[in-house]
Amino acid sequence: MKSLEKIRNAGLRPTKQRLVIADILLDGQNRHFTAEDLQDEISSSGNYMSIGTVYNCLKKFRECGLIKQVKYSKDTAVFDTNTNHHHHFLDEETGQLIDIDNNKVILKNIPEIPNGFINNGVEVIIKLKRNN
Amino acid sequence: MKSLEKIRNAGLRPTKQRLVIADILLDGQNRHFTAEDLQDEISSSGNYMSIGTVYNCLKKFRECGLIKQVKYSKDTAVFDTNTNHHHHFLDEETGQLIDIDNNKVILKNIPEIPNGFINNGVEVIIKLKRNN
DNA sequence: AAGTAGTTTAGAATGATTTTAAAGTAAATA
DNA sequence: TATTTACTTTAAAATCATTCTAAACTACTT
Ligand SMILES: [Mn+2]
Ligand SMILES: [Mn+2]
Ligand SMILES: [Zn+2]
Ligand SMILES: [Zn+2]
């Protein structure tokens, strides 16, 4: 599917900037990146985009489910092009994330959900340390 | 154990400010709080402390293992007085955390650790949504 | 008591993200 | 197609949590 269609299907206006970002991000690869990482890739691809627009686009993409955001990697916002329910290995030193397929992790016990709430998704983080 | 001992045992100098904080935090209750939350509690207890000092103390307490830090709750730093290995319920709307005992969660499968790394701890987050 | 290293503080600096408001563009309407 | 409307982009300023700076202070050592 073309970037134009993906953006239209998501209910967003296909601006030049959103198309540039969609071309970079929505290529089937699973990536974890910051706003600045993306701005650098945009530059490398021969385009220019203000950092404000990068943030605006990422917010819109997130809101309509084209990407996700990961909260535990770095102190800066990290986005994730893998929109499936999945888990992560996390190298706490560097913030590097590696995807874990949902079906690779099986929880035997899940504790009782507190009163007034419902389970809205389980996320497993396996923290990693370099071995030597 | 008295706050003075706890601080000494942790290898820190028992300053007036660290004692005030230890009195508030290390009372056996399990709390999740921000630097500003703590500064408010310090004020309520009739003491004054600059926000810089609150941050300095929390950093020292964290470094010597008297408290932990949770990375996925809010955008601001959240600290945790429960230093045992444990998991969390997370209300994503509010950032509220509820502790889950380590033994309440059993993982049946853990995927193979990537090459060059070792497992440095598994953390489970059960996201919650208000039910109605 | 004197010296040294560590700590507190107000205020400045930092840096990621958001806001502002003006100019530009996509979609809707005539 | 021309006009209108709503949304988007942008540079620059603002925000805000956190860290840094450097001077005054304090705990510990000798
Ligand atoms: Mn860069
Ligand atoms: Mn407050
Ligand atoms: Zn991922
Ligand atoms: Zn906790």
Short mmCIF file of C-alpha atoms (C1' of nucleotides) and ligand atoms in Angstrom, two decimals:
data_model
loop_
_atom_site.label_atom_id
_atom_site.label_comp_id
_atom_site.label_asym_id
_atom_site.label_seq_id
_atom_site.Cartn_x
_atom_site.Cartn_y
_atom_site.Cartn_z
CA MET A 1 0.00 0.00 0.00
CA LYS A 2 1.24 3.47 -0.86
CA SER A 3 1.98 6.06 1.80
CA LEU A 4 -0.75 8.25 0.38
CA GLU A 5 -3.34 5.54 0.96
CA LYS A 6 -2.06 4.73 4.43
CA ILE A 7 -2.39 8.35 5.45
CA ARG A 8 -5.82 8.73 3.88
CA ASN A 9 -7.03 5.47 5.44
CA ALA A 10 -5.87 6.73 8.81
CA GLY A 11 -8.08 9.76 8.35
CA LEU A 12 -5.27 12.27 7.95
CA ARG A 13 -4.66 14.85 5.26
CA PRO A 14 -1.80 13.76 3.04
CA THR A 15 0.54 16.72 3.31
CA LYS A 16 3.97 16.68 1.73
CA GLN A 17 5.52 16.35 5.20
CA ARG A 18 3.35 13.42 6.28
CA LEU A 19 4.14 11.62 3.05
CA VAL A 20 7.88 12.07 3.62
CA ILE A 21 7.54 10.64 7.13
CA ALA A 22 5.28 7.79 6.07
CA ASP A 23 7.74 6.84 3.31
CA ILE A 24 10.48 6.59 5.90
CA LEU A 25 8.58 4.97 8.75
CA LEU A 26 5.94 2.72 7.25
CA ASP A 27 8.18 0.45 5.20
CA GLY A 28 7.44 -2.73 7.12
CA GLN A 29 10.58 -2.53 9.23
CA ASN A 30 10.07 -2.32 12.98
CA ARG A 31 11.86 0.70 14.35
CA HIS A 32 12.28 2.50 17.64
CA PHE A 33 13.29 6.14 17.28
CA THR A 34 13.14 9.63 18.72
CA ALA A 35 11.83 12.77 17.04
CA GLU A 36 15.40 13.89 16.45
CA ASP A 37 16.37 10.50 14.96
CA LEU A 38 13.54 10.92 12.50
CA GLN A 39 14.50 14.49 11.67
CA ASP A 40 18.00 13.24 10.88
CA GLU A 41 16.58 10.57 8.55
CA ILE A 42 14.44 13.20 6.87
CA SER A 43 17.54 15.30 6.27
CA SER A 44 19.44 12.28 4.95
CA SER A 45 16.64 11.67 2.49
CA GLY A 46 17.20 15.14 1.08
CA ASN A 47 14.21 16.80 2.70
CA TYR A 48 13.82 19.45 5.36
CA MET A 49 11.32 19.54 8.18
CA SER A 50 11.08 21.78 11.23
CA ILE A 51 11.29 19.95 14.55
CA GLY A 52 7.84 21.30 15.41
CA THR A 53 6.38 19.57 12.39
CA VAL A 54 8.18 16.34 13.21
CA TYR A 55 6.53 16.40 16.64
CA ASN A 56 3.14 17.36 15.19
CA CYS A 57 3.24 14.52 12.68
CA LEU A 58 4.38 11.93 15.20
CA LYS A 59 1.55 12.96 17.51
CA LYS A 60 -1.02 12.64 14.73
CA PHE A 61 0.41 9.30 13.60
CA ARG A 62 0.23 8.05 17.17
CA GLU A 63 -3.31 9.29 17.72
CA CYS A 64 -4.57 7.45 14.68
CA GLY A 65 -2.64 4.27 15.45
CA LEU A 66 -0.05 4.35 12.67
CA ILE A 67 2.70 4.21 15.31
CA LYS A 68 3.01 3.69 19.06
CA GLN A 69 5.03 5.33 21.76
CA VAL A 70 7.24 3.50 24.26
CA LYS A 71 7.60 5.10 27.67
CA TYR A 72 10.42 3.26 29.40
CA SER A 73 13.33 3.46 27.03
CA LYS A 74 14.92 6.88 27.29
CA ASP A 75 14.13 10.16 28.94
CA THR A 76 13.18 11.52 25.55
CA ALA A 77 10.09 10.27 23.72
CA VAL A 78 10.64 7.01 21.82
CA PHE A 79 8.27 5.94 19.07
CA ASP A 80 7.68 2.44 17.70
CA THR A 81 6.53 1.47 14.24
CA ASN A 82 5.46 -1.98 15.46
CA THR A 83 1.78 -1.43 16.23
CA ASN A 84 1.11 -5.05 17.16
CA HIS A 85 0.77 -5.93 20.80
CA HIS A 86 4.31 -6.92 21.70
CA HIS A 87 6.97 -6.84 24.41
CA HIS A 88 10.54 -5.58 24.60
CA PHE A 89 14.05 -6.39 25.58
CA LEU A 90 15.58 -3.21 26.97
CA ASP A 91 19.27 -2.41 27.31
CA GLU A 92 19.07 0.09 30.13
CA GLU A 93 22.55 1.41 29.42
CA THR A 94 21.78 2.58 25.90
CA GLY A 95 17.98 2.56 25.79
CA GLN A 96 18.08 0.10 22.88
CA LEU A 97 14.85 -1.83 22.42
CA ILE A 98 14.34 -5.19 20.74
CA ASP A 99 10.86 -6.44 19.95
CA ILE A 100 9.50 -9.64 21.47
CA ASP A 101 6.54 -11.25 19.76
CA ASN A 102 3.46 -11.37 21.91
CA ASN A 103 3.28 -15.17 21.67
CA LYS A 104 6.86 -15.63 22.90
CA VAL A 105 5.84 -14.58 26.40
CA ILE A 106 3.24 -16.56 28.28
CA LEU A 107 2.04 -15.43 31.67
CA LYS A 108 0.98 -18.29 33.89
CA ASN A 109 -0.54 -16.15 36.62
CA ILE A 110 -2.13 -12.76 36.36
CA PRO A 111 -3.08 -11.17 39.66
CA GLU A 112 -6.60 -10.00 40.31
CA ILE A 113 -7.37 -6.64 38.73
CA PRO A 114 -8.08 -3.91 41.30
CA ASN A 115 -11.69 -2.92 41.83
CA GLY A 116 -13.07 -0.35 39.45
CA PHE A 117 -10.59 -1.19 36.72
CA ILE A 118 -10.28 -3.56 33.79
CA ASN A 119 -7.18 -5.11 32.27
CA ASN A 120 -6.10 -2.92 29.37
CA GLY A 121 -3.02 -4.83 28.23
CA VAL A 122 0.01 -6.49 29.71
CA GLU A 123 3.50 -5.38 28.81
CA VAL A 124 6.65 -7.27 29.67
CA ILE A 125 10.05 -5.66 29.76
CA ILE A 126 13.10 -7.88 29.92
CA LYS A 127 15.99 -5.73 31.02
CA LEU A 128 19.37 -6.62 29.54
CA LYS A 129 22.94 -6.13 30.59
CA ARG A 130 25.99 -6.59 28.37
CA ASN A 131 27.69 -9.86 29.31
CA ASN A 132 31.31 -8.84 30.10
CA MET B 1 15.56 1.19 62.63
CA LYS B 2 16.01 4.93 62.95
CA SER B 3 16.41 7.16 59.89
CA LEU B 4 19.88 8.11 61.09
CA GLU B 5 20.99 4.47 61.00
CA LYS B 6 19.37 3.80 57.65
CA ILE B 7 21.24 6.70 56.12
CA ARG B 8 24.52 5.74 57.76
CA ASN B 9 24.11 2.10 56.72
CA ALA B 10 23.55 3.25 53.18
CA GLY B 11 26.89 5.01 53.28
CA LEU B 12 25.49 8.53 53.20
CA ARG B 13 26.16 11.49 55.47
CA PRO B 14 23.19 12.12 57.71
CA THR B 15 22.39 15.73 56.91
CA LYS B 16 19.34 17.44 58.35
CA GLN B 17 17.71 17.34 54.92
CA ARG B 18 18.31 13.62 54.34
CA LEU B 19 16.90 12.86 57.75
CA VAL B 20 13.74 14.82 57.00
CA ILE B 21 13.31 12.90 53.74
CA ALA B 22 14.10 9.51 55.28
CA ASP B 23 11.56 10.18 58.05
CA ILE B 24 8.90 10.79 55.43
CA LEU B 25 9.80 8.08 52.93
CA LEU B 26 11.22 5.16 54.83
CA ASP B 27 8.28 4.44 57.11
CA GLY B 28 7.49 1.01 55.71
CA GLN B 29 4.69 2.27 53.46
CA ASN B 30 5.13 1.67 49.74
CA ARG B 31 4.82 4.94 47.85
CA HIS B 32 5.16 6.21 44.33
CA PHE B 33 5.86 9.94 44.12
CA THR B 34 7.50 12.75 42.18
CA ALA B 35 10.11 15.21 43.45
CA GLU B 36 7.40 17.84 43.72
CA ASP B 37 5.09 15.50 45.65
CA LEU B 38 7.89 14.98 48.13
CA GLN B 39 8.64 18.69 48.39
CA ASP B 40 4.97 19.24 49.23
CA GLU B 41 5.12 16.60 51.96
CA ILE B 42 8.24 18.22 53.33
CA SER B 43 6.41 21.55 53.47
CA SER B 44 3.41 19.91 55.14
CA SER B 45 5.72 18.48 57.79
CA GLY B 46 6.80 22.02 58.65
CA ASN B 47 10.18 21.92 56.95
CA TYR B 48 11.63 23.71 53.96
CA MET B 49 13.84 22.28 51.26
CA SER B 50 14.95 23.69 47.91
CA ILE B 51 13.85 21.68 44.90
CA GLY B 52 17.52 21.21 44.00
CA THR B 53 18.14 19.49 47.28
CA VAL B 54 15.07 17.31 46.86
CA TYR B 55 16.47 16.14 43.54
CA ASN B 56 19.98 15.71 44.98
CA CYS B 57 18.71 13.60 47.86
CA LEU B 58 16.48 11.44 45.69
CA LYS B 59 19.40 10.80 43.38
CA LYS B 60 21.64 9.75 46.28
CA PHE B 61 18.92 7.60 47.82
CA ARG B 62 18.39 5.91 44.48
CA GLU B 63 22.12 5.37 43.90
CA CYS B 64 22.53 3.60 47.22
CA GLY B 65 19.37 1.54 46.84
CA LEU B 66 17.16 3.16 49.46
CA ILE B 67 14.56 3.86 46.78
CA LYS B 68 13.94 2.99 43.13
CA GLN B 69 12.78 4.93 40.13
CA VAL B 70 9.93 3.91 37.83
CA LYS B 71 10.24 4.97 34.22
CA TYR B 72 6.84 4.31 32.65
CA SER B 73 4.38 6.10 34.85
CA LYS B 74 4.43 9.80 34.06
CA ASP B 75 6.54 12.11 31.95
CA THR B 76 8.12 13.41 35.14
CA ALA B 77 10.38 11.22 37.27
CA VAL B 78 8.50 8.86 39.60
CA PHE B 79 10.23 7.29 42.58
CA ASP B 80 9.25 4.14 44.46
CA THR B 81 9.95 3.26 48.08
CA ASN B 82 9.35 -0.43 47.40
CA THR B 83 12.87 -1.67 46.73
CA ASN B 84 11.88 -5.31 46.33
CA HIS B 85 11.70 -6.76 42.88
CA HIS B 86 8.05 -6.23 41.99
CA HIS B 87 5.62 -5.39 39.21
CA HIS B 88 2.97 -2.74 38.69
CA PHE B 89 -0.58 -2.08 37.72
CA LEU B 90 -0.61 1.21 35.82
CA ASP B 91 -3.57 3.48 35.24
CA GLU B 92 -2.38 5.18 32.07
CA GLU B 93 -4.90 8.01 32.44
CA THR B 94 -3.58 9.20 35.78
CA GLY B 95 -0.19 7.53 36.03
CA GLN B 96 -1.26 5.85 39.28
CA LEU B 97 0.80 2.78 40.15
CA ILE B 98 -0.18 -0.16 42.32
CA ASP B 99 2.42 -2.68 43.41
CA ILE B 100 2.20 -6.34 42.43
CA ASP B 101 4.22 -8.81 44.46
CA ASN B 102 6.86 -10.58 42.46
CA ASN B 103 5.37 -13.98 43.27
CA LYS B 104 1.92 -13.03 41.99
CA VAL B 105 3.19 -13.05 38.44
CA ILE B 106 4.61 -16.20 36.92
CA LEU B 107 6.06 -16.22 33.46
CA LYS B 108 5.71 -19.55 31.71
CA ASN B 109 7.92 -18.71 28.76
CA ILE B 110 10.80 -16.35 28.54
CA PRO B 111 12.24 -15.83 25.08
CA GLU B 112 15.89 -16.44 24.39
CA ILE B 113 18.11 -13.56 25.49
CA PRO B 114 19.85 -11.83 22.56
CA ASN B 115 23.51 -12.63 22.01
CA GLY B 116 25.97 -10.60 24.05
CA PHE B 117 23.45 -9.85 26.78
CA ILE B 118 22.26 -11.38 30.01
CA ASN B 119 18.85 -11.16 31.65
CA ASN B 120 18.94 -8.33 34.16
CA GLY B 121 15.37 -8.50 35.46
CA VAL B 122 11.86 -8.88 34.13
CA GLU B 123 9.24 -6.26 34.74
CA VAL B 124 5.54 -6.70 34.07
CA ILE B 125 3.18 -3.79 33.63
CA ILE B 126 -0.53 -4.47 33.69
CA LYS B 127 -2.22 -1.45 32.19
CA LEU B 128 -5.58 -0.55 33.65
CA LYS B 129 -8.61 1.32 32.39
CA ARG B 130 -11.51 2.57 34.57
CA ASN B 131 -14.49 0.24 34.02
CA ASN B 132 -17.36 2.61 33.07
"C1'" DA C 1 40.63 23.25 66.71
"C1'" DA C 2 41.77 23.17 61.95
"C1'" DG C 3 41.41 21.18 57.57
"C1'" DT C 4 38.99 18.66 53.96
"C1'" DA C 5 35.50 16.84 51.42
"C1'" DG C 6 30.77 16.67 50.79
"C1'" DT C 7 26.18 19.25 50.92
"C1'" DT C 8 22.72 22.88 50.48
"C1'" DT C 9 20.96 26.75 48.22
"C1'" DA C 10 19.21 30.43 44.95
"C1'" DG C 11 19.35 31.30 40.71
"C1'" DA C 12 20.89 30.42 36.03
"C1'" DA C 13 21.22 27.06 32.39
"C1'" DT C 14 19.66 23.16 29.76
"C1'" DG C 15 17.00 20.62 26.61
"C1'" DA C 16 12.96 18.26 25.08
"C1'" DT C 17 8.52 19.45 23.92
"C1'" DT C 18 4.63 22.68 23.25
"C1'" DT C 19 2.69 26.99 22.01
"C1'" DT C 20 2.05 31.09 19.16
"C1'" DA C 21 0.59 33.38 15.28
"C1'" DA C 22 1.36 34.24 10.59
"C1'" DA C 23 1.78 32.22 6.02
"C1'" DG C 24 0.72 28.18 3.28
"C1'" DT C 25 -2.11 24.20 1.59
"C1'" DA C 26 -5.82 20.57 1.14
"C1'" DA C 27 -10.52 19.85 0.98
"C1'" DA C 28 -15.19 21.60 0.59
"C1'" DT C 29 -18.35 24.63 -1.54
"C1'" DA C 30 -20.26 27.56 -4.98
"C1'" DT D 1 -12.91 26.86 -11.75
"C1'" DA D 2 -12.91 30.30 -8.18
"C1'" DT D 3 -13.81 31.01 -3.43
"C1'" DT D 4 -14.04 29.71 1.12
"C1'" DT D 5 -12.91 27.14 5.11
"C1'" DA D 6 -10.43 24.30 8.04
"C1'" DC D 7 -6.20 22.33 8.81
"C1'" DT D 8 -1.03 22.40 8.60
"C1'" DT D 9 3.65 24.14 8.61
"C1'" DT D 10 7.07 27.09 10.33
"C1'" DA D 11 10.37 30.02 13.08
"C1'" DA D 12 10.64 31.69 17.17
"C1'" DA D 13 9.25 32.11 21.84
"C1'" DA D 14 7.53 29.82 25.90
"C1'" DT D 15 7.28 26.06 29.12
"C1'" DC D 16 8.78 23.12 32.56
"C1'" DA D 17 11.26 19.38 34.70
"C1'" DT D 18 15.80 18.68 35.81
"C1'" DT D 19 20.72 19.82 36.17
"C1'" DC D 20 24.44 22.98 36.86
"C1'" DT D 21 27.07 26.74 39.18
"C1'" DA D 22 29.41 28.76 42.69
"C1'" DA D 23 29.19 30.52 47.22
"C1'" DA D 24 28.00 29.51 51.97
"C1'" DC D 25 27.52 25.80 55.13
"C1'" DT D 26 28.30 21.35 57.65
"C1'" DA D 27 29.90 16.58 58.66
"C1'" DC D 28 33.80 14.04 59.29
"C1'" DT D 29 38.92 13.41 59.87
"C1'" DT D 30 43.27 14.60 61.80
MN MN E 1 20.61 14.84 15.32
MN MN E 2 3.19 21.17 44.55
ZN ZN E 3 8.69 -2.36 19.72
ZN ZN E 4 6.17 0.03 43.15
#
